[in-house]
Amino acid sequence: MPKHFNIPRAYRSDFIGEIKRRRASADTRKEDLSPTAIDLGPVCFHMARFFGFCYGVENAIEIAYRALEDNPGKRIFLLSEMIHNPHVNSDLLSRGVSFLQTAHGEQLIPFSELRSDDVIIVPAFGTTREIFEKLESLGINPQSYNATCPFVEKVWKRGRQLAQQGYTIVIHGKHTHEETRATFSQIRIDGPSVVVRDKAEAELLARYVRGELPDEQFFVDFAGRSSPGFRVPDDLRRLGVVNQTTMLAEETHEISQLMREAVVARFGVDAIEQHFADTRDTLCYATSENQRSMRALLESPADLAIVVGGYNSSNTSHLVELCEGKVPVFYVKDADEIHSREEIQHLDLHKGVVTTKSWLPQKDKVHILVSAGASCPDAMVEAVLSRVASLFPQSRPLQDGSRLAAAV
Ligand code: SF4
C-alpha cells in the first residue's frame, strides 16, 4: 500500500489523481508502461504512465508544511530550495519561510544570525555533514524537520559502507547540485570520492584508472571534484558508482560499465569482485520509472511533447533530453507559459528561455505527449492540459468523467 502524504490540496488534482489511481490498480506490479490517452477530439494527450511527484518530494512537502503548522510565531528557515519547483518554493516563502542559501550554496543569511529556537527545514536533497554539524553547534536540532529523501539517504549509507571497505566512490552527478554536494560530503569522511558529470568525464576518469595519463593531471581534471587527500593511482584501485538520484539512470549504468571495464583492464577479469562494487540497488525508483515511462511514451507517434517542471529541476531536464531529436519538445514551468495557439514560452536546454511561434501544428487532430518532473504538482499538470485544451475551441472539456472512463 503506497504511503499517503498530507500535502496541501492546492497541489493535488482530482483528475490526474484518478488517472494515476486507475493505472495503479490495473497494474499493481508496475509492468505496463503504456501511456494513458486522453482524447478530447481535436487534441489527444498521451500521458506518461509515471510522472510528477515522487515519494521524496511528497515527504518533503508534508514535513515543510508541518513545520509551519507546529511553529507559529517562530522563525523558520529552509537550508535552500525545498524542491526544484518555483511554485512550491514561493508558496513557502509567502508563508514566512526564509532561505538560508541559494541552490548553489551561496549564503543568503549568515549562520551567525541563527538562534537556538529557530526552526530549520532540511530539503529533500539533504545537506552536507558540515551543515548538520554547524546547526547542532548552534543548538538547533536539524533532525526535527529533516526532509532528506530516504532514497538519497540510501545512497549515502551504501557509499559510506563501501568507503569503509576501502572502495573509492565515483558519484555520477553535477558537482554544484545540492544533492551531489551533500552526497560528496557524507561519503568523503569515510573514504575517497570523485564526482563525474557525464560519460565523457567518466571516460577521462577511466584513463586514470588504466594508468594512461600522468597522475598529477588528475588534480587539474578533477579539481574541486575529488575528495581532499585523494591519491592517484592508489585511490583508483577499488571503485563503486553511486549517483545523484535524478541523473539519467541509463547513463549511470553506462558510467558503471565504463568503470568496471577500466578496472578489468587494469587488474584482470578474475579480480573484478575485489575491485568493483555492485551498486545497482541505490538507483532511485521514481527517476527510473519516470525515465522508462518517457521512453515508452516516445514510442507513440505524436506531433510534439510537453514536459512540465521547474527550470532548475535536474530530473525534469533529463526527461526533456530523452525527447530531444525525436519529437519537438516544450519544457514549460507552468500553464502561463502557453500564451496562445501561436506562441509558447519554454526552456530550450541549449539556448535558455525562448519564445516559439506556431508551435501547434494546423491539423484536424493534434497528438501531444505529456510528462512532468518529480517536483511538479499534479495540479500544475492539469492546468497545462486545460490550457492547451482551451486553445482548441471544439475540444471536449478535460474533466469530463465519461471521457476519462473511456480513456483510462
Ligand atoms: S527523485 Fe527519488 S531520490 Fe529524489 S526525492 Fe524523489 S524519490 Fe527521492
Tab-separated table of N, CA and C in Angstrom, residues 265-402:
chain	number	residue	atom	x	y	z
A	265	ALA	N	40.556	-3.885	-17.174
A	265	ALA	CA	41.754	-3.664	-17.988
A	265	ALA	C	42.997	-3.565	-17.096
A	266	ARG	N	42.818	-3.033	-15.889
A	266	ARG	CA	43.992	-2.847	-15.023
A	266	ARG	C	44.331	-4.097	-14.205
A	267	PHE	N	43.267	-4.788	-13.723
A	267	PHE	CA	43.543	-5.884	-12.776
A	267	PHE	C	43.147	-7.270	-13.307
A	268	GLY	N	42.459	-7.289	-14.435
A	268	GLY	CA	42.032	-8.581	-14.995
A	268	GLY	C	40.641	-8.944	-14.512
A	269	VAL	N	39.948	-9.713	-15.322
A	269	VAL	CA	38.549	-10.028	-15.018
A	269	VAL	C	38.409	-10.899	-13.773
A	270	ASP	N	39.421	-11.704	-13.477
A	270	ASP	CA	39.300	-12.593	-12.313
A	270	ASP	C	39.291	-11.828	-10.989
A	271	ALA	N	39.830	-10.593	-11.030
A	271	ALA	CA	39.928	-9.827	-9.781
A	271	ALA	C	38.772	-8.838	-9.626
A	272	ILE	N	37.785	-8.947	-10.511
A	272	ILE	CA	36.756	-7.905	-10.550
A	272	ILE	C	36.009	-7.761	-9.220
A	273	GLU	N	35.758	-8.893	-8.556
A	273	GLU	CA	34.965	-8.792	-7.317
A	273	GLU	C	35.675	-8.014	-6.211
A	274	GLN	N	37.010	-8.052	-6.223
A	274	GLN	CA	37.732	-7.274	-5.183
A	274	GLN	C	37.860	-5.808	-5.579
A	275	HIS	N	37.631	-5.502	-6.849
A	275	HIS	CA	37.938	-4.135	-7.310
A	275	HIS	C	36.720	-3.324	-7.753
A	276	PHE	N	35.569	-3.986	-7.844
A	276	PHE	CA	34.407	-3.230	-8.320
A	276	PHE	C	33.150	-3.671	-7.566
A	277	ALA	N	32.443	-2.677	-6.992
A	277	ALA	CA	31.262	-2.993	-6.180
A	277	ALA	C	29.981	-2.859	-7.006
A	278	ASP	N	29.054	-3.765	-6.772
A	278	ASP	CA	27.755	-3.684	-7.452
A	278	ASP	C	26.851	-2.740	-6.652
A	279	THR	N	26.464	-1.635	-7.260
A	279	THR	CA	25.664	-0.636	-6.522
A	279	THR	C	24.314	-0.378	-7.197
A	280	ARG	N	23.886	-1.328	-8.026
A	280	ARG	CA	22.627	-1.083	-8.762
A	280	ARG	C	21.451	-0.822	-7.833
A	281	ASP	N	21.519	-1.354	-6.601
A	281	ASP	CA	20.403	-1.193	-5.670
A	281	ASP	C	20.252	0.225	-5.142
A	282	THR	N	21.139	1.154	-5.506
A	282	THR	CA	20.997	2.520	-4.985
A	282	THR	C	20.215	3.429	-5.941
A	283	LEU	N	19.858	2.935	-7.117
A	283	LEU	CA	19.152	3.811	-8.073
A	283	LEU	C	17.737	4.119	-7.567
A	284	CYS	N	17.327	5.384	-7.715
A	284	CYS	CA	16.008	5.792	-7.211
A	284	CYS	C	14.897	5.245	-8.106
A	285	TYR	N	13.876	4.655	-7.456
A	285	TYR	CA	12.772	4.038	-8.206
A	285	TYR	C	12.030	5.070	-9.078
A	286	ALA	N	11.826	6.286	-8.514
A	286	ALA	CA	10.979	7.276	-9.202
A	286	ALA	C	11.661	7.798	-10.463
A	287	THR	N	12.957	8.067	-10.343
A	287	THR	CA	13.702	8.551	-11.507
A	287	THR	C	13.650	7.497	-12.603
A	288	SER	N	13.880	6.279	-12.205
A	288	SER	CA	13.883	5.188	-13.167
A	288	SER	C	12.496	5.023	-13.811
A	289	GLU	N	11.445	5.036	-12.991
A	289	GLU	CA	10.083	4.870	-13.544
A	289	GLU	C	9.725	6.013	-14.494
A	290	ASN	N	10.030	7.237	-14.082
A	290	ASN	CA	9.665	8.378	-14.939
A	290	ASN	C	10.440	8.347	-16.257
A	291	GLN	N	11.710	7.968	-16.179
A	291	GLN	CA	12.514	7.938	-17.416
A	291	GLN	C	12.085	6.772	-18.307
A	292	ARG	N	11.804	5.621	-17.710
A	292	ARG	CA	11.357	4.476	-18.536
A	292	ARG	C	9.997	4.789	-19.170
A	293	SER	N	9.147	5.484	-18.409
A	293	SER	CA	7.825	5.851	-18.951
A	293	SER	C	7.972	6.821	-20.115
A	294	MET	N	8.942	7.726	-20.001
A	294	MET	CA	9.158	8.687	-21.089
A	294	MET	C	9.625	7.958	-22.341
A	295	ARG	N	10.506	6.986	-22.175
A	295	ARG	CA	10.961	6.214	-23.349
A	295	ARG	C	9.778	5.490	-23.985
A	296	ALA	N	8.911	4.912	-23.143
A	296	ALA	CA	7.739	4.195	-23.681
A	296	ALA	C	6.794	5.179	-24.370
A	297	LEU	N	6.666	6.358	-23.779
A	297	LEU	CA	5.788	7.386	-24.344
A	297	LEU	C	6.259	7.783	-25.744
A	298	LEU	N	7.560	7.843	-25.911
A	298	LEU	CA	8.120	8.272	-27.197
A	298	LEU	C	7.863	7.255	-28.312
A	299	GLU	N	7.381	6.094	-27.945
A	299	GLU	CA	7.031	5.126	-28.991
A	299	GLU	C	5.691	5.474	-29.641
A	300	SER	N	4.890	6.342	-28.993
A	300	SER	CA	3.605	6.755	-29.581
A	300	SER	C	3.871	7.842	-30.619
A	301	PRO	N	3.334	7.708	-31.830
A	301	PRO	CA	3.516	8.788	-32.804
A	301	PRO	C	2.851	10.061	-32.267
A	302	ALA	N	3.537	11.173	-32.365
A	302	ALA	CA	2.973	12.418	-31.815
A	302	ALA	C	3.529	13.615	-32.561
A	303	ASP	N	2.831	14.743	-32.428
A	303	ASP	CA	3.280	15.975	-33.085
A	303	ASP	C	4.301	16.720	-32.232
A	304	LEU	N	4.166	16.605	-30.925
A	304	LEU	CA	5.064	17.332	-30.033
A	304	LEU	C	4.946	16.756	-28.625
A	305	ALA	N	5.858	17.191	-27.784
A	305	ALA	CA	5.813	16.773	-26.371
A	305	ALA	C	5.858	18.009	-25.485
A	306	ILE	N	5.148	17.937	-24.358
A	306	ILE	CA	5.238	18.987	-23.337
A	306	ILE	C	5.736	18.317	-22.056
A	307	VAL	N	6.781	18.890	-21.466
A	307	VAL	CA	7.290	18.384	-20.188
A	307	VAL	C	7.173	19.529	-19.192
A	308	VAL	N	6.510	19.271	-18.058
A	308	VAL	CA	6.245	20.334	-17.082
A	308	VAL	C	7.169	20.171	-15.878
A	309	GLY	N	7.789	21.280	-15.469
A	309	GLY	CA	8.645	21.221	-14.275
A	309	GLY	C	9.457	22.488	-14.123
A	310	GLY	N	10.020	22.667	-12.932
A	310	GLY	CA	10.862	23.836	-12.678
A	310	GLY	C	12.075	23.819	-13.596
A	311	TYR	N	12.519	25.007	-14.001
A	311	TYR	CA	13.641	25.088	-14.941
A	311	TYR	C	14.958	24.574	-14.346
A	312	ASN	N	15.074	24.628	-13.015
A	312	ASN	CA	16.338	24.143	-12.432
A	312	ASN	C	16.208	22.704	-11.916
A	313	SER	N	15.169	22.014	-12.391
A	313	SER	CA	14.952	20.636	-11.940
A	313	SER	C	15.752	19.673	-12.805
A	314	SER	N	16.696	19.001	-12.179
A	314	SER	CA	17.570	18.082	-12.905
A	314	SER	C	16.766	16.941	-13.544
A	315	ASN	N	15.868	16.350	-12.769
A	315	ASN	CA	15.157	15.187	-13.321
A	315	ASN	C	14.236	15.596	-14.471
A	316	THR	N	13.665	16.821	-14.400
A	316	THR	CA	12.801	17.267	-15.499
A	316	THR	C	13.632	17.465	-16.761
A	317	SER	N	14.818	18.071	-16.590
A	317	SER	CA	15.638	18.324	-17.780
A	317	SER	C	16.060	17.006	-18.436
A	318	HIS	N	16.232	15.960	-17.638
A	318	HIS	CA	16.581	14.664	-18.253
A	318	HIS	C	15.402	14.090	-19.052
A	319	LEU	N	14.185	14.343	-18.600
A	319	LEU	CA	13.020	13.886	-19.390
A	319	LEU	C	13.004	14.616	-20.732
A	320	VAL	N	13.339	15.909	-20.679
A	320	VAL	CA	13.376	16.704	-21.913
A	320	VAL	C	14.479	16.171	-22.847
A	321	GLU	N	15.636	15.885	-22.279
A	321	GLU	CA	16.749	15.337	-23.085
A	321	GLU	C	16.332	14.065	-23.817
A	322	LEU	N	15.544	13.240	-23.142
A	322	LEU	CA	15.117	11.989	-23.783
A	322	LEU	C	14.274	12.259	-25.032
A	323	CYS	N	13.552	13.392	-25.026
A	323	CYS	CA	12.681	13.731	-26.165
A	323	CYS	C	13.466	14.347	-27.324
A	324	GLU	N	14.556	15.025	-26.977
A	324	GLU	CA	15.275	15.809	-27.992
A	324	GLU	C	15.698	14.927	-29.171
A	325	GLY	N	15.472	15.483	-30.365
A	325	GLY	CA	15.848	14.760	-31.582
A	325	GLY	C	14.792	13.754	-32.023
A	326	LYS	N	13.797	13.504	-31.146
A	326	LYS	CA	12.763	12.525	-31.506
A	326	LYS	C	11.437	13.200	-31.820
A	327	VAL	N	11.166	14.282	-31.089
A	327	VAL	CA	9.886	14.988	-31.258
A	327	VAL	C	10.115	16.429	-30.771
A	328	PRO	N	9.455	17.433	-31.375
A	328	PRO	CA	9.602	18.797	-30.837
A	328	PRO	C	9.149	18.808	-29.370
A	329	VAL	N	9.993	19.338	-28.487
A	329	VAL	CA	9.659	19.270	-27.059
A	329	VAL	C	9.632	20.668	-26.457
A	330	PHE	N	8.613	20.923	-25.647
A	330	PHE	CA	8.448	22.217	-24.981
A	330	PHE	C	8.478	21.984	-23.469
A	331	TYR	N	9.505	22.569	-22.837
A	331	TYR	CA	9.733	22.413	-21.390
A	331	TYR	C	9.152	23.659	-20.733
A	332	VAL	N	7.981	23.508	-20.112
A	332	VAL	CA	7.319	24.674	-19.504
A	332	VAL	C	7.280	24.524	-17.994
A	333	LYS	N	7.364	25.666	-17.294
A	333	LYS	CA	7.312	25.568	-15.833
A	333	LYS	C	5.874	25.627	-15.325
A	334	ASP	N	4.977	26.186	-16.127
A	334	ASP	CA	3.563	26.210	-15.736
A	334	ASP	C	2.693	26.581	-16.946
A	335	ALA	N	1.372	26.597	-16.710
A	335	ALA	CA	0.427	26.842	-17.804
A	335	ALA	C	0.541	28.260	-18.371
A	336	ASP	N	1.018	29.205	-17.552
A	336	ASP	CA	1.089	30.601	-18.017
A	336	ASP	C	2.058	30.776	-19.182
A	337	GLU	N	2.933	29.812	-19.351
A	337	GLU	CA	3.902	29.940	-20.459
A	337	GLU	C	3.258	29.630	-21.811
A	338	ILE	N	2.085	29.033	-21.764
A	338	ILE	CA	1.401	28.718	-23.023
A	338	ILE	C	0.533	29.933	-23.366
A	339	HIS	N	1.096	30.832	-24.156
A	339	HIS	CA	0.451	32.132	-24.380
A	339	HIS	C	-0.761	32.020	-25.284
A	340	SER	N	-0.650	31.255	-26.337
A	340	SER	CA	-1.746	31.169	-27.310
A	340	SER	C	-1.471	29.992	-28.237
A	341	ARG	N	-2.376	29.798	-29.194
A	341	ARG	CA	-2.133	28.764	-30.224
A	341	ARG	C	-0.886	29.078	-31.015
A	342	GLU	N	-0.578	30.366	-31.050
A	342	GLU	CA	0.545	30.832	-31.885
A	342	GLU	C	1.866	30.888	-31.146
A	343	GLU	N	1.821	30.962	-29.826
A	343	GLU	CA	3.061	31.298	-29.114
A	343	GLU	C	3.195	30.562	-27.779
A	344	ILE	N	4.382	30.043	-27.544
A	344	ILE	CA	4.673	29.388	-26.261
A	344	ILE	C	6.062	29.831	-25.785
A	345	GLN	N	6.171	30.046	-24.472
A	345	GLN	CA	7.498	30.321	-23.895
A	345	GLN	C	7.964	29.023	-23.236
A	346	HIS	N	9.221	28.707	-23.380
A	346	HIS	CA	9.702	27.437	-22.818
A	346	HIS	C	11.206	27.470	-22.671
A	347	LEU	N	11.732	26.510	-21.935
A	347	LEU	CA	13.188	26.425	-21.772
A	347	LEU	C	13.753	25.493	-22.840
A	348	ASP	N	14.668	26.072	-23.634
A	348	ASP	CA	15.441	25.242	-24.556
A	348	ASP	C	16.746	24.940	-23.809
A	349	LEU	N	17.056	23.665	-23.598
A	349	LEU	CA	18.214	23.312	-22.768
A	349	LEU	C	19.527	23.849	-23.333
A	350	HIS	N	19.531	24.210	-24.610
A	350	HIS	CA	20.770	24.674	-25.239
A	350	HIS	C	20.812	26.194	-25.420
A	351	LYS	N	19.627	26.826	-25.408
A	351	LYS	CA	19.603	28.273	-25.688
A	351	LYS	C	19.076	29.110	-24.525
A	352	GLY	N	18.479	28.500	-23.553
A	352	GLY	CA	17.837	29.256	-22.469
A	352	GLY	C	16.348	29.416	-22.748
A	353	VAL	N	15.718	30.385	-22.052
A	353	VAL	CA	14.266	30.562	-22.195
A	353	VAL	C	13.995	31.240	-23.538
A	354	VAL	N	13.145	30.641	-24.334
A	354	VAL	CA	12.854	31.172	-25.673
A	354	VAL	C	11.340	31.218	-25.877
A	355	THR	N	10.931	31.987	-26.890
A	355	THR	CA	9.520	32.003	-27.292
A	355	THR	C	9.454	31.392	-28.680
A	356	THR	N	8.582	30.433	-28.854
A	356	THR	CA	8.448	29.781	-30.155
A	356	THR	C	7.071	30.105	-30.729
A	357	LYS	N	7.077	30.480	-32.001
A	357	LYS	CA	5.815	30.796	-32.701
A	357	LYS	C	5.320	29.541	-33.416
A	358	SER	N	4.045	29.547	-33.729
A	358	SER	CA	3.414	28.447	-34.497
A	358	SER	C	3.838	27.078	-33.965
A	359	TRP	N	3.734	26.924	-32.658
A	359	TRP	CA	4.205	25.679	-32.037
A	359	TRP	C	3.205	24.540	-32.176
A	360	LEU	N	1.927	24.896	-32.378
A	360	LEU	CA	0.914	23.841	-32.550
A	360	LEU	C	0.655	23.638	-34.040
A	361	PRO	N	0.766	22.421	-34.542
A	361	PRO	CA	0.522	22.219	-35.973
A	361	PRO	C	-0.946	22.460	-36.340
A	362	GLN	N	-1.165	22.914	-37.543
A	362	GLN	CA	-2.538	23.131	-38.037
A	362	GLN	C	-3.030	21.814	-38.624
A	363	LYS	N	-3.715	21.030	-37.823
A	363	LYS	CA	-4.190	19.718	-38.273
A	363	LYS	C	-5.561	19.466	-37.667
A	364	ASP	N	-6.268	18.482	-38.178
A	364	ASP	CA	-7.580	18.150	-37.609
A	364	ASP	C	-7.440	17.578	-36.206
A	365	LYS	N	-6.364	16.870	-36.010
A	365	LYS	CA	-6.161	16.267	-34.687
A	365	LYS	C	-4.677	16.333	-34.327
A	366	VAL	N	-4.396	16.885	-33.157
A	366	VAL	CA	-3.006	17.045	-32.722
A	366	VAL	C	-2.749	16.065	-31.570
A	367	HIS	N	-1.661	15.330	-31.680
A	367	HIS	CA	-1.289	14.374	-30.622
A	367	HIS	C	-0.129	14.943	-29.826
A	368	ILE	N	-0.305	15.008	-28.496
A	368	ILE	CA	0.715	15.631	-27.635
A	368	ILE	C	1.129	14.649	-26.529
A	369	LEU	N	2.432	14.410	-26.434
A	369	LEU	CA	2.963	13.594	-25.334
A	369	LEU	C	3.133	14.495	-24.119
A	370	VAL	N	2.804	13.976	-22.935
A	370	VAL	CA	2.902	14.821	-21.729
A	370	VAL	C	3.590	14.049	-20.599
A	371	SER	N	4.554	14.719	-19.988
A	371	SER	CA	5.146	14.187	-18.753
A	371	SER	C	5.507	15.365	-17.856
A	372	ALA	N	5.957	15.042	-16.641
A	372	ALA	CA	6.309	16.105	-15.688
A	372	ALA	C	7.373	15.583	-14.746
A	373	GLY	N	8.202	16.501	-14.249
A	373	GLY	CA	9.280	16.127	-13.339
A	373	GLY	C	8.763	15.718	-11.970
A	374	ALA	N	9.661	15.138	-11.179
A	374	ALA	CA	9.288	14.598	-9.866
A	374	ALA	C	8.945	15.685	-8.859
A	375	SER	N	9.256	16.944	-9.168
A	375	SER	CA	8.907	18.024	-8.247
A	375	SER	C	7.726	18.846	-8.769
A	376	CYS	N	7.004	18.307	-9.745
A	376	CYS	CA	5.889	19.071	-10.332
A	376	CYS	C	4.542	18.575	-9.794
A	377	PRO	N	3.768	19.467	-9.144
A	377	PRO	CA	2.471	19.055	-8.603
A	377	PRO	C	1.494	18.635	-9.717
A	378	ASP	N	0.633	17.666	-9.401
A	378	ASP	CA	-0.380	17.220	-10.374
A	378	ASP	C	-1.275	18.381	-10.809
A	379	ALA	N	-1.553	19.307	-9.877
A	379	ALA	CA	-2.440	20.437	-10.210
A	379	ALA	C	-1.843	21.252	-11.358
A	380	MET	N	-0.520	21.327	-11.379
A	380	MET	CA	0.138	22.119	-12.426
A	380	MET	C	0.056	21.392	-13.776
A	381	VAL	N	0.109	20.086	-13.728
A	381	VAL	CA	-0.014	19.307	-14.967
A	381	VAL	C	-1.444	19.462	-15.501
A	382	GLU	N	-2.416	19.383	-14.596
A	382	GLU	CA	-3.807	19.556	-15.034
A	382	GLU	C	-4.014	20.945	-15.635
A	383	ALA	N	-3.416	21.966	-15.022
A	383	ALA	CA	-3.564	23.332	-15.538
A	383	ALA	C	-2.979	23.439	-16.949
A	384	VAL	N	-1.872	22.756	-17.189
A	384	VAL	CA	-1.260	22.784	-18.529
A	384	VAL	C	-2.186	22.092	-19.531
A	385	LEU	N	-2.751	20.944	-19.143
A	385	LEU	CA	-3.662	20.243	-20.056
A	385	LEU	C	-4.874	21.123	-20.373
A	386	SER	N	-5.430	21.750	-19.332
A	386	SER	CA	-6.619	22.604	-19.530
A	386	SER	C	-6.301	23.762	-20.452
A	387	ARG	N	-5.127	24.338	-20.224
A	387	ARG	CA	-4.736	25.497	-21.043
A	387	ARG	C	-4.606	25.083	-22.511
A	388	VAL	N	-3.940	23.970	-22.755
A	388	VAL	CA	-3.775	23.543	-24.151
A	388	VAL	C	-5.144	23.211	-24.751
A	389	ALA	N	-5.970	22.494	-23.985
A	389	ALA	CA	-7.303	22.125	-24.496
A	389	ALA	C	-8.106	23.370	-24.859
A	390	SER	N	-7.934	24.447	-24.061
A	390	SER	CA	-8.710	25.682	-24.309
A	390	SER	C	-8.314	26.343	-25.632
A	391	LEU	N	-7.176	25.955	-26.195
A	391	LEU	CA	-6.734	26.532	-27.476
A	391	LEU	C	-7.428	25.856	-28.656
A	392	PHE	N	-8.189	24.795	-28.363
A	392	PHE	CA	-8.937	24.076	-29.410
A	392	PHE	C	-10.419	24.277	-29.126
A	393	PRO	N	-11.069	25.217	-29.826
A	393	PRO	CA	-12.457	25.570	-29.483
A	393	PRO	C	-13.406	24.364	-29.512
A	394	GLN	N	-13.130	23.382	-30.339
A	394	GLN	CA	-14.041	22.229	-30.441
A	394	GLN	C	-13.726	21.131	-29.421
A	395	SER	N	-12.719	21.374	-28.599
A	395	SER	CA	-12.278	20.314	-27.677
A	395	SER	C	-13.340	20.024	-26.619
A	396	ARG	N	-13.452	18.767	-26.235
A	396	ARG	CA	-14.335	18.436	-25.116
A	396	ARG	C	-13.654	18.897	-23.827
A	397	PRO	N	-14.456	19.147	-22.749
A	397	PRO	CA	-13.819	19.587	-21.501
A	397	PRO	C	-12.915	18.489	-20.925
A	398	LEU	N	-11.848	18.925	-20.310
A	398	LEU	CA	-10.875	17.968	-19.794
A	398	LEU	C	-11.472	17.078	-18.702
A	399	GLN	N	-12.203	17.718	-17.778
A	399	GLN	CA	-12.689	16.967	-16.615
A	399	GLN	C	-14.010	16.259	-16.883
A	400	ASP	N	-14.201	15.799	-18.093
A	400	ASP	CA	-15.420	15.091	-18.434
A	400	ASP	C	-15.259	13.637	-17.990
A	401	GLY	N	-15.959	13.279	-16.941
A	401	GLY	CA	-15.780	11.961	-16.328
A	401	GLY	C	-15.939	10.812	-17.301
A	402	SER	N	-16.901	10.937	-18.224
A	402	SER	CA	-17.138	9.826	-19.132
A	402	SER	C	-15.946	9.677	-20.083
